[in-house]
Short mmCIF file of C-alpha atoms and ligand atoms in Angstrom, two decimals:
data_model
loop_
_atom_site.label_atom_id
_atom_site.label_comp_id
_atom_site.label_asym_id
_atom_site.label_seq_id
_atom_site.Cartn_x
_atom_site.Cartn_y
_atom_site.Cartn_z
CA UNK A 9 -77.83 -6.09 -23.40
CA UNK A 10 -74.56 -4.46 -23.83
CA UNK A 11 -72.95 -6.31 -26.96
CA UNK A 12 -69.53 -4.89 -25.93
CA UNK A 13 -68.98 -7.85 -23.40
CA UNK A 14 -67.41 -10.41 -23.26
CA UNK A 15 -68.31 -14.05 -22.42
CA UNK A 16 -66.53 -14.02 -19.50
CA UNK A 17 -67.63 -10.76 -18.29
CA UNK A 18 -71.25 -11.67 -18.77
CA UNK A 19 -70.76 -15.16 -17.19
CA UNK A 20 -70.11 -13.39 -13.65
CA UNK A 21 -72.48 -10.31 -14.37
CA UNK A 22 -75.86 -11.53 -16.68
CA UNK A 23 -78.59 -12.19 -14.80
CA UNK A 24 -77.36 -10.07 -11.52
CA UNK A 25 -77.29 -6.43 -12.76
CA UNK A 26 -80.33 -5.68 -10.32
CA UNK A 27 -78.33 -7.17 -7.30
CA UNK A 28 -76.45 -3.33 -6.82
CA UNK A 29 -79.99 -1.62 -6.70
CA UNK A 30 -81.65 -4.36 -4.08
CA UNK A 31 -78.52 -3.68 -2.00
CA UNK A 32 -77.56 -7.09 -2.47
CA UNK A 33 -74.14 -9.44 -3.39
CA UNK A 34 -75.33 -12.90 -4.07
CA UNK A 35 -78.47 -13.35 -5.87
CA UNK A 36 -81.50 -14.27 -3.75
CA UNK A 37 -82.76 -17.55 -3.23
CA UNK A 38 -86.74 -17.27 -3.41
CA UNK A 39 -88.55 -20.99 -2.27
CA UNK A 40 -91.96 -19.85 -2.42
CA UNK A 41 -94.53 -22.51 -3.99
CA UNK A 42 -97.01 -20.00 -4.04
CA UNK A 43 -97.43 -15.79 -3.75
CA UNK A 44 -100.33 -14.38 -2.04
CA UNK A 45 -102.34 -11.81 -3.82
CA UNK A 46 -105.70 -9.53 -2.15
CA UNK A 47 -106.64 -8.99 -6.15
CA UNK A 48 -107.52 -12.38 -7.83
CA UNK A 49 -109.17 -10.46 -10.53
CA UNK A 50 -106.05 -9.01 -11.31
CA UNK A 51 -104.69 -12.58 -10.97
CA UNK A 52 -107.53 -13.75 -13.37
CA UNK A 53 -105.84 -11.25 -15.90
CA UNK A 54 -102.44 -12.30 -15.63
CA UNK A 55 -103.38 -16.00 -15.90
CA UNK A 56 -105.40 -15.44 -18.83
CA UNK A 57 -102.91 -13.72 -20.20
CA UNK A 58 -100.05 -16.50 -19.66
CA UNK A 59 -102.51 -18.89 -20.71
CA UNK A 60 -102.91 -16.71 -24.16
CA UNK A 61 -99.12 -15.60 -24.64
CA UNK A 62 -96.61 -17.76 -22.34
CA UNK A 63 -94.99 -14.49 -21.75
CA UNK A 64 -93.43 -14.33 -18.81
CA UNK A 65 -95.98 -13.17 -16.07
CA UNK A 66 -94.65 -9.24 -14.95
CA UNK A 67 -94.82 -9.24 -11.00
CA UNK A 68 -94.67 -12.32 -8.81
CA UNK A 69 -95.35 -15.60 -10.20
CA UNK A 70 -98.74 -16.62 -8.45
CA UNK A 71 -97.53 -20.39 -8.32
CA UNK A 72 -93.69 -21.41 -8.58
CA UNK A 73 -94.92 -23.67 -11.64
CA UNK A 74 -95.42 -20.63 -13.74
CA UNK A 75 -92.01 -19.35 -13.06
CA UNK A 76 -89.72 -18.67 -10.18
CA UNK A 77 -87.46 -15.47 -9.59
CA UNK A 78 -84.34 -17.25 -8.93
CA UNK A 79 -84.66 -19.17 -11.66
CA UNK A 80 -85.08 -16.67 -14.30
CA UNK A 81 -81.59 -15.28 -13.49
CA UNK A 82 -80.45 -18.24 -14.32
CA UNK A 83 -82.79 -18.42 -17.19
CA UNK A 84 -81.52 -14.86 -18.42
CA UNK A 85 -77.78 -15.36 -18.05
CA UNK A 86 -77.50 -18.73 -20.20
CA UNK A 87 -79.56 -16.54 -22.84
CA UNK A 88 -77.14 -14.04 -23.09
CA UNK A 89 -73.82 -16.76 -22.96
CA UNK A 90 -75.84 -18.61 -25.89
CA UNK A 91 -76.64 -15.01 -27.69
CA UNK A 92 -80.49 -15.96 -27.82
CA UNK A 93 -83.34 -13.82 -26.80
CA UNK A 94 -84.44 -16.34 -24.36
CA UNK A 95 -84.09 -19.49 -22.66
CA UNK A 96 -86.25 -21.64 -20.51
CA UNK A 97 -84.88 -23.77 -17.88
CA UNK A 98 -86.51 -27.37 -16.82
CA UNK A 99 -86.06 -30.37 -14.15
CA UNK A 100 -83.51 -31.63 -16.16
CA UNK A 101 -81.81 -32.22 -19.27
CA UNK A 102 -84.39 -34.99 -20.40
CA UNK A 103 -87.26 -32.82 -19.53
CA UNK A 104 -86.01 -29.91 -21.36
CA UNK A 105 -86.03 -31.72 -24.60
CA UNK A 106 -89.47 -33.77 -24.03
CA UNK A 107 -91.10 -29.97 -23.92
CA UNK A 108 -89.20 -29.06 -27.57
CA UNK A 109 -90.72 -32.46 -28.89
CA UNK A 110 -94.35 -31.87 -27.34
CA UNK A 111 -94.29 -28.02 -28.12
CA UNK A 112 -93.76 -29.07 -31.97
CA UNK A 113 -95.76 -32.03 -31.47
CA UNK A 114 -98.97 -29.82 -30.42
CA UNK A 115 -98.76 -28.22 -33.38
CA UNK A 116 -99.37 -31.34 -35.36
CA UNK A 117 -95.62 -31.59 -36.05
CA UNK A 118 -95.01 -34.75 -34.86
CA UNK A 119 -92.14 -36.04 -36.95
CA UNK A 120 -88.61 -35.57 -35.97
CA UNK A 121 -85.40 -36.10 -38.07
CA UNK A 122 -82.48 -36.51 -36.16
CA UNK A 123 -78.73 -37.68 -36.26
CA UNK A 124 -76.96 -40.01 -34.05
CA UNK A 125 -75.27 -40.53 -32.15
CA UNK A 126 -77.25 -39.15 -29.40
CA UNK A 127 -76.97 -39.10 -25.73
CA UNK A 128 -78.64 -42.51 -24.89
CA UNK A 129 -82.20 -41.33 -23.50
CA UNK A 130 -82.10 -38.52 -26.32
CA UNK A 131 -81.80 -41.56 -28.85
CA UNK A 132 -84.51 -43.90 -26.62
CA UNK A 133 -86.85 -40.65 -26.44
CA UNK A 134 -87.17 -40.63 -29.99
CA UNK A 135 -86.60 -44.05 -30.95
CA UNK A 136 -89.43 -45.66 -28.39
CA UNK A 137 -92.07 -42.98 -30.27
CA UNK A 138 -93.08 -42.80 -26.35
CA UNK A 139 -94.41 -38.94 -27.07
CA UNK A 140 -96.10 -39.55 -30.12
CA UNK A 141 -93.67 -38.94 -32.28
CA UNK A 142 -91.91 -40.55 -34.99
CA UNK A 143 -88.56 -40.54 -36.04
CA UNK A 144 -86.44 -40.51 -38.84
CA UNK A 145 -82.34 -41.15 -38.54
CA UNK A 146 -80.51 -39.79 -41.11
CA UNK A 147 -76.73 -38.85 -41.83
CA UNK A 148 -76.14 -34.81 -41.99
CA UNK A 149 -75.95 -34.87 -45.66
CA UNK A 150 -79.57 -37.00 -45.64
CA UNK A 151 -80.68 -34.14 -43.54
CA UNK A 152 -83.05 -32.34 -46.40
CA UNK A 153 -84.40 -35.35 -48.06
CA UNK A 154 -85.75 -36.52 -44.67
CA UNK A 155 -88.15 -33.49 -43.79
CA UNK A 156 -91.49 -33.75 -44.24
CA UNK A 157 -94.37 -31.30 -44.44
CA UNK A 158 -95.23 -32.85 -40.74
CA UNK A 159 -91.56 -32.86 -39.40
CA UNK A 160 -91.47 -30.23 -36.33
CA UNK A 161 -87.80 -30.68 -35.46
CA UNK A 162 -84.34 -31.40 -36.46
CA UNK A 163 -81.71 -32.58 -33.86
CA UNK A 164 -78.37 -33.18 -33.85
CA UNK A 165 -75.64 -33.35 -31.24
CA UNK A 166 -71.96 -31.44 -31.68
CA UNK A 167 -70.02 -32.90 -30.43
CA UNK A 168 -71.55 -35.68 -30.13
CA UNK A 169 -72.10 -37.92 -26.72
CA UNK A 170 -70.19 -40.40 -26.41
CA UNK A 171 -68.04 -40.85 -29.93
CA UNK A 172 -67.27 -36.52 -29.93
CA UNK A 173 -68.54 -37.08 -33.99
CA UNK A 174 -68.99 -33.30 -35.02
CA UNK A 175 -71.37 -31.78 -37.44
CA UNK A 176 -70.82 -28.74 -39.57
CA UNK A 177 -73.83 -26.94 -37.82
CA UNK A 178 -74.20 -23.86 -40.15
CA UNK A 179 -74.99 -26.84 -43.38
CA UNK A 180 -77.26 -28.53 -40.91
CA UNK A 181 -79.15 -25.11 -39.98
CA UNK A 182 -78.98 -24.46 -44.07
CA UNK A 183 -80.51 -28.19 -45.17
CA UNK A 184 -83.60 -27.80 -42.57
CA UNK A 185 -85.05 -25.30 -44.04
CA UNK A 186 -88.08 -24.08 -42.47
CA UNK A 187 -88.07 -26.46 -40.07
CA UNK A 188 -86.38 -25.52 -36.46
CA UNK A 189 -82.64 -27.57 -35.81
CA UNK A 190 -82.40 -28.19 -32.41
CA UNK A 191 -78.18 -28.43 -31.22
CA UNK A 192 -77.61 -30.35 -28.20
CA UNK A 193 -74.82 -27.81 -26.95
CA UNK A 194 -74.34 -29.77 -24.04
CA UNK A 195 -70.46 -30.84 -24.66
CA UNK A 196 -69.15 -27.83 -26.50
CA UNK A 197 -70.87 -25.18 -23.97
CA UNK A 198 -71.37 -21.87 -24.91
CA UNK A 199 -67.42 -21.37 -24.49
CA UNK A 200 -66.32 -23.05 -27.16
CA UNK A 201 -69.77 -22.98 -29.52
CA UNK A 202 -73.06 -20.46 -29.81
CA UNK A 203 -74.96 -22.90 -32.57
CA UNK A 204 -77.71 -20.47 -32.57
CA UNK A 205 -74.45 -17.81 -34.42
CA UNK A 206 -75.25 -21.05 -37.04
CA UNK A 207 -78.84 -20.65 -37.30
CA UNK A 208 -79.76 -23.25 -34.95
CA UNK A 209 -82.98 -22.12 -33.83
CA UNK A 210 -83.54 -24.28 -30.03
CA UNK A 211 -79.76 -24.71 -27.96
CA UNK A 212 -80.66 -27.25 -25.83
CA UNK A 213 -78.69 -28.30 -22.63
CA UNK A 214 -78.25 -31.11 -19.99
CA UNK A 215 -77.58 -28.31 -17.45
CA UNK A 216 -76.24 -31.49 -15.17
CA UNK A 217 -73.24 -31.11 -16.70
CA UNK A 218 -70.74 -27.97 -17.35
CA UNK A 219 -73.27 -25.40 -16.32
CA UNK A 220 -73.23 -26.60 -12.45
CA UNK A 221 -70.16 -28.11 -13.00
CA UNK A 222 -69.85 -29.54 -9.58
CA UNK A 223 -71.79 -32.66 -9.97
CA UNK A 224 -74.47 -31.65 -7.44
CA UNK A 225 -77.41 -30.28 -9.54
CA UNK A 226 -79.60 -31.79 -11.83
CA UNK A 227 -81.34 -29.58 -14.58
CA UNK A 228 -81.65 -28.44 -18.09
CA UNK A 229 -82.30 -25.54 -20.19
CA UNK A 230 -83.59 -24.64 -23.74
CA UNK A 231 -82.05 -21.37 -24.81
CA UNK A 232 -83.69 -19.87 -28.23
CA UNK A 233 -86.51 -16.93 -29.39
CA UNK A 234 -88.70 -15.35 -27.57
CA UNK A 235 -91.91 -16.83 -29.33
CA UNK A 236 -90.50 -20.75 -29.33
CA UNK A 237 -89.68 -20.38 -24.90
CA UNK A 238 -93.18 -18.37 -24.92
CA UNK A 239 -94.32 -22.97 -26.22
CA UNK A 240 -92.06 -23.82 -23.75
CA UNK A 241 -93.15 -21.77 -20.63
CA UNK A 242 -96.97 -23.06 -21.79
CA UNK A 243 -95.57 -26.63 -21.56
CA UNK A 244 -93.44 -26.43 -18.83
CA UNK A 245 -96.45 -25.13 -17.17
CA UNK A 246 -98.90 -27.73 -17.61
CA UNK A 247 -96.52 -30.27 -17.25
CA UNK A 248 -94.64 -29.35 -14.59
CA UNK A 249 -90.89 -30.44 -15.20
CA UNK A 250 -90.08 -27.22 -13.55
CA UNK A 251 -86.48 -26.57 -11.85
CA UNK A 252 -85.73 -26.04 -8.47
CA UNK A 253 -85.34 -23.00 -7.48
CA UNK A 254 -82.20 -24.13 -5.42
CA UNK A 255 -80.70 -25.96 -8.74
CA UNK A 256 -81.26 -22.49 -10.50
CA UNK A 257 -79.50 -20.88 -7.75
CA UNK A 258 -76.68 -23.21 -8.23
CA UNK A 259 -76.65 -23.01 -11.88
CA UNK A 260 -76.52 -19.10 -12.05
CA UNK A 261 -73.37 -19.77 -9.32
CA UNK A 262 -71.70 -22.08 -11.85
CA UNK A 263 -71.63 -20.07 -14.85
CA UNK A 264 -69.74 -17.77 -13.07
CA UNK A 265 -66.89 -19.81 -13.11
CA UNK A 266 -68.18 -21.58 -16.49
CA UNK A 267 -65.24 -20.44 -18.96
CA UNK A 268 -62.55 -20.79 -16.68
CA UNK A 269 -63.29 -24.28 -15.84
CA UNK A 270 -64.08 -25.26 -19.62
CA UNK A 271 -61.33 -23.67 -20.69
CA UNK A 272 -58.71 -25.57 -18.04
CA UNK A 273 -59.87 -28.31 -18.16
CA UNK A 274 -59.88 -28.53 -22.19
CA UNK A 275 -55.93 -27.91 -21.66
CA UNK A 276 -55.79 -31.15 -19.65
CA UNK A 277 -58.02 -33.14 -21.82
CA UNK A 278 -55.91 -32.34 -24.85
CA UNK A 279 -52.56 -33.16 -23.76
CA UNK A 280 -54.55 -36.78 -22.25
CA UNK A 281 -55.89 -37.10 -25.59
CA UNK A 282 -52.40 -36.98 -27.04
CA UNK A 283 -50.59 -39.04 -24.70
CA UNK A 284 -53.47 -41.89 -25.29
CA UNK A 285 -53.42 -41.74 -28.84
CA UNK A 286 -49.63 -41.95 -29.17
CA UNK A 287 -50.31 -45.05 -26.03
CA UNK A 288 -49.57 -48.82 -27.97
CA UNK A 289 -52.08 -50.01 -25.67
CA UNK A 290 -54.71 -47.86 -27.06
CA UNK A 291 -57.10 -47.67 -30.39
CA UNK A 292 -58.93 -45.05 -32.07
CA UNK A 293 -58.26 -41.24 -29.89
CA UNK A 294 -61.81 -39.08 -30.24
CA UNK A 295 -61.08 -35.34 -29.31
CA UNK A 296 -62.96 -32.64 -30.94
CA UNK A 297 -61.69 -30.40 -33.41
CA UNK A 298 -62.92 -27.53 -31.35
CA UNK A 299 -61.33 -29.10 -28.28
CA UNK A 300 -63.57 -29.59 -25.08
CA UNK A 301 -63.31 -31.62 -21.88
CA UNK A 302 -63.89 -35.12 -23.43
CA UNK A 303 -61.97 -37.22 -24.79
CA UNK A 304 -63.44 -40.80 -26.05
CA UNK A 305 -60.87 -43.62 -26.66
CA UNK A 306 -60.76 -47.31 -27.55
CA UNK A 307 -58.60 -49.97 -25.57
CA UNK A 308 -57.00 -53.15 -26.82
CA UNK A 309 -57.93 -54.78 -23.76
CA UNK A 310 -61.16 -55.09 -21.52
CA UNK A 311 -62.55 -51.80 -21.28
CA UNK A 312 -63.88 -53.22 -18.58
CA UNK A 313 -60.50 -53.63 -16.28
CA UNK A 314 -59.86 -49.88 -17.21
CA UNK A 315 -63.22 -49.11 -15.24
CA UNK A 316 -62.17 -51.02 -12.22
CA UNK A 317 -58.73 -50.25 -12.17
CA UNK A 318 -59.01 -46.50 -12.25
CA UNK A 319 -58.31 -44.57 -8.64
CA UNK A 320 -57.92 -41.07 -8.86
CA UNK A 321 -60.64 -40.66 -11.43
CA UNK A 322 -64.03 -41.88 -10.39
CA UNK A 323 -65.71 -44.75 -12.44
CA UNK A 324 -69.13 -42.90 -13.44
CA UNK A 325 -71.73 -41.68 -15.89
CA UNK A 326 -72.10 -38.22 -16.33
CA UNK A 327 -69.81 -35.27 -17.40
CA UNK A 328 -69.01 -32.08 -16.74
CA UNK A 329 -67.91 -31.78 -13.18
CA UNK A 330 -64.68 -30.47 -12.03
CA UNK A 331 -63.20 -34.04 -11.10
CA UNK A 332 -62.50 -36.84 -13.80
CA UNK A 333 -65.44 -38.98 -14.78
CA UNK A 334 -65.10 -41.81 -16.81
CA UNK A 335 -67.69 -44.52 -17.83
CA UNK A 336 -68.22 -47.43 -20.57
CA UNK A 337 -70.83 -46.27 -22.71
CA UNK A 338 -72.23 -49.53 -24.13
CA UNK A 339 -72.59 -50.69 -20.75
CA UNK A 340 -73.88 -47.37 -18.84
CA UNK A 341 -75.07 -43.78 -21.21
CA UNK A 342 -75.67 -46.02 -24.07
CA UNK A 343 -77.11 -48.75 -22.67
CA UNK A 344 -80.72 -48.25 -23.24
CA UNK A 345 -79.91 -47.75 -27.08
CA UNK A 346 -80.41 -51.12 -29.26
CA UNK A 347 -77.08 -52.75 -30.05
CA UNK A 348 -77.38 -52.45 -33.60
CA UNK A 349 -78.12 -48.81 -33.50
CA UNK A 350 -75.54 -48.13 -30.71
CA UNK A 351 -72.98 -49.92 -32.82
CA UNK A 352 -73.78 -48.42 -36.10
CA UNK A 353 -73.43 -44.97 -34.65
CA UNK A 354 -69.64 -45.81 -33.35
CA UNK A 355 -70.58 -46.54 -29.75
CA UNK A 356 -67.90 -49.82 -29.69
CA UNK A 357 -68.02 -52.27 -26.63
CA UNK A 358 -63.83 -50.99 -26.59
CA UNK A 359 -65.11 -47.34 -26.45
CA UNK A 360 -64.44 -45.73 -23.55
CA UNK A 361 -65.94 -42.13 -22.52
CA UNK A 362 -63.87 -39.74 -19.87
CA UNK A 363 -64.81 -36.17 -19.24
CA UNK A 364 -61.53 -34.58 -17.67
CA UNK A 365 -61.54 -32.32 -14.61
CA UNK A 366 -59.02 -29.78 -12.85
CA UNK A 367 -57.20 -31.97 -11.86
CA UNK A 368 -53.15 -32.10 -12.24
CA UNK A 369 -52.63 -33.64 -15.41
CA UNK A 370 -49.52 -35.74 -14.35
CA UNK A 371 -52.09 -37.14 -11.52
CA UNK A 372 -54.38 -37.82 -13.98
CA UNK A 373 -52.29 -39.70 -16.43
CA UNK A 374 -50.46 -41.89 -13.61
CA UNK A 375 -54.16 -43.41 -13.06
CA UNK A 376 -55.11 -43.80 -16.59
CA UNK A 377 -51.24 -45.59 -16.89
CA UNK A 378 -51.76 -47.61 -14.53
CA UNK A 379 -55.36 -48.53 -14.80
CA UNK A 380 -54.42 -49.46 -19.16
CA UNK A 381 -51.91 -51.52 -17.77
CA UNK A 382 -54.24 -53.60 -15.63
CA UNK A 383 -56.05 -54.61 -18.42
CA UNK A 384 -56.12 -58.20 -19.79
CA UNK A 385 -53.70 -57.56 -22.91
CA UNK A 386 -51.71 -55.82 -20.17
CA UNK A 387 -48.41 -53.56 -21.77
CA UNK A 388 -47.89 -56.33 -24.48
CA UNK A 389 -47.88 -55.31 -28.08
CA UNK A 390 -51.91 -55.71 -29.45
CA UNK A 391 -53.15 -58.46 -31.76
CA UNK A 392 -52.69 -56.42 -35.06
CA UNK A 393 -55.81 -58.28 -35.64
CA UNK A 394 -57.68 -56.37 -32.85
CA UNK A 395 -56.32 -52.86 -34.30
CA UNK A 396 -59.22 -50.79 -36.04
CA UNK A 397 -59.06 -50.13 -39.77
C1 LIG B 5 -76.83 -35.94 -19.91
C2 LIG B 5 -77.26 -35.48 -21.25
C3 LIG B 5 -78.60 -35.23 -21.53
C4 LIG B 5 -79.71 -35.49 -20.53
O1 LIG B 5 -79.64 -34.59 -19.47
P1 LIG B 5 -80.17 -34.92 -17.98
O2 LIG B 5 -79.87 -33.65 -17.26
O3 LIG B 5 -79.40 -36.10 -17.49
O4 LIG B 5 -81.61 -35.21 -18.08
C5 LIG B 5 -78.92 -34.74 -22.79
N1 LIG B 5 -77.96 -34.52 -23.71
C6 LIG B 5 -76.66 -34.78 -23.48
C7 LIG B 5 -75.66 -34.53 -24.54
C8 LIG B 5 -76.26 -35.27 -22.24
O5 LIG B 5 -74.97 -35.53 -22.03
#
């Protein structure tokens, strides 16, 4: 790895500095489901010694659920954006963490302590103790009371989906001790955050979102050492939440274009994030102190008539893309999370959740303007008694 590089340099170059050599532009796309071999003792060897290790197998694959070429560039270049030695890339965000929980968890480490809010099947993975775990929720500053001599992971979420709440990740790193913290990274991206630079020792991400960018690939990836992604390869493995190797073509393709998008797109979200918060018709403004595409808001009226009234921006979960998403947590990411919970973590029923694109910004706020002012309290002054302390 040449440390002299910058992110942007090694978001079009990592994982492609073979391509010159193979006489090759664009990275190849390799479909195989299996590799034939004339030597199956040799194969014997290598699958004992994956079996043994979870190293990653030297020569072709034998079976695309070991590993997959195309994939591993992928693989290699969100290492080197996240400054890890590793990462391993599953079917999707969700799968990526259930291998970090069952990795820890086969080690007899099957308590987790964890902050919310979470993304809403983060939160339900934990909470419904459907992998054998249990769970502990703590504030950040509850963080070291909570482990236990059987806790395997600490996660957290910064910034966190849907409210943007932010943790100071180097205390969080310091208060777990021994025990590995686990940063969704998913919202800030590598561009604007490395948590493992704080000592958080698994970077997990819904790839779904910034990495492809485009809305067209579904995936996730755990970047961190070389001996935790040698658990995850073993996992991944035997349970098979493997990538495509088209998604991991698609991925490598969008982190080309990775900083440049987050970082034009945080422009627009900012200046929307101003013009709501200074907007009568609006509540409580969310946007991160270290910026980012989202910005979370609160409406005096029916969140709901914001939803339907919106036309230029498209009325839907998910994040990350390079048009203008924007959903009603409670009702949609959040959903599946108790209401209780959900509303003791600052997921209101007014909260709504938009993840800004490339769009023009004017465009952008002439919907939002318009779809506010559809709304049942409409441009009228709110109820002071509706405004948030
Ligand atoms: C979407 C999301 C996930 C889950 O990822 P999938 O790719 O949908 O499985 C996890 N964490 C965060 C923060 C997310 O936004």
């Amino acid at each position: 790895m040449d440390l002299t590089r910058s992110l942007d340099t090694e978001a079009v170059h990592a994982g492609r500095e073979d391509l010159a050599e193979l006489g090759l532009h664009a990275p190849p796309l390799d479909l195989s489901t299996t590799y034939p071999s004339r030597d199956s003792r040799a194969e014997a060897a290598r699958i004992d010694g994956f079996a043994a290790t979870g190293a990653r197998l030297d020569g072709p694959p034998v079976y695309a659920r070991l590993d997959n070429p195309t994939t591993a560039r992928f693989e290699t270049a969100l290492a080197r954006l996240e400054g890890t030695e590793a990462a391993v890339a599953f079917a999707s965000g969700m799968a990526a963490l259930t291998a970090c929980v069952l990795a820890r968890a086969a080690m007899g480490l099957r308590h987790v302590v964890a902050v919310r809010p979470l993304y809403g099947c983060s939160d339900h993975l934990l909470a419904s103790g459907l992998l054998g775990t249990e769970v502990t929720w703590v504030d950040p500053d509850g963080i070291a009371a909570a482990v236990r001599p059987d806790t395997g992971l600490v996660m957290v979420e910064s910034p966190a989906n849907p409210t943007l709440a932010e943790v100071d990740l180097a205390a969080v790193a310091r208060s777990c001790g021994e025990v590995p913290l686990l940063a969704d990274n998913t919202f800030a991206t590598p561009v604007l955050q490395r948590p493992a630079e704080s000592g958080a020792r698994i970077v997990l991400h819904s790839a779904t979102k910034y990495l492809g960018g485009h809305g067209d690939v579904l995936g996730g990836v755990v970047a961190c050492d070389e001996e935790f992604a040698r658990r995850l390869r073993q996992v991944r493995f035997a349970t098979g939440g493997v990538l495509h190797p088209m998604a991991g073509y698609l991925l490598l393709r969008g982190l080309s274009t990775l900083p440049v998008r987050v970082r034009a797109a945080s422009a627009g979200a900012a200046e929307l994030a101003a013009r709501l918060a200074a907007d009568p018709r609006v509540g409580r403004v969310h946007y991160p102190r270290i910026g980012g595409t989202m910005v979370a808001f609160e409406v005096h009226g029916d969140p709901h008539d914001v939803i339907a009234g919106v036309r230029l921006i498209t009325p839907a979960v998910s994040l990350g893309s390079v048009d203008t998403l924007i959903q009603h947590p409670a009702s949609i990411s959040h959903r599946i999370v108790a209401e209780g919970d959900r509303r003791s973590a600052g997921v209101t029923d007014r909260l709504l959740r938009m993840s800004v694109g490339l769009e023009d910004v004017e465009d952008l706020w002439r919907d939002l303007d318009t779809a506010l002012g559809s709304g049942r309290s409409g441009r009228t002054v709110p109820n002071q008694a509706e405004q948030p302390a």
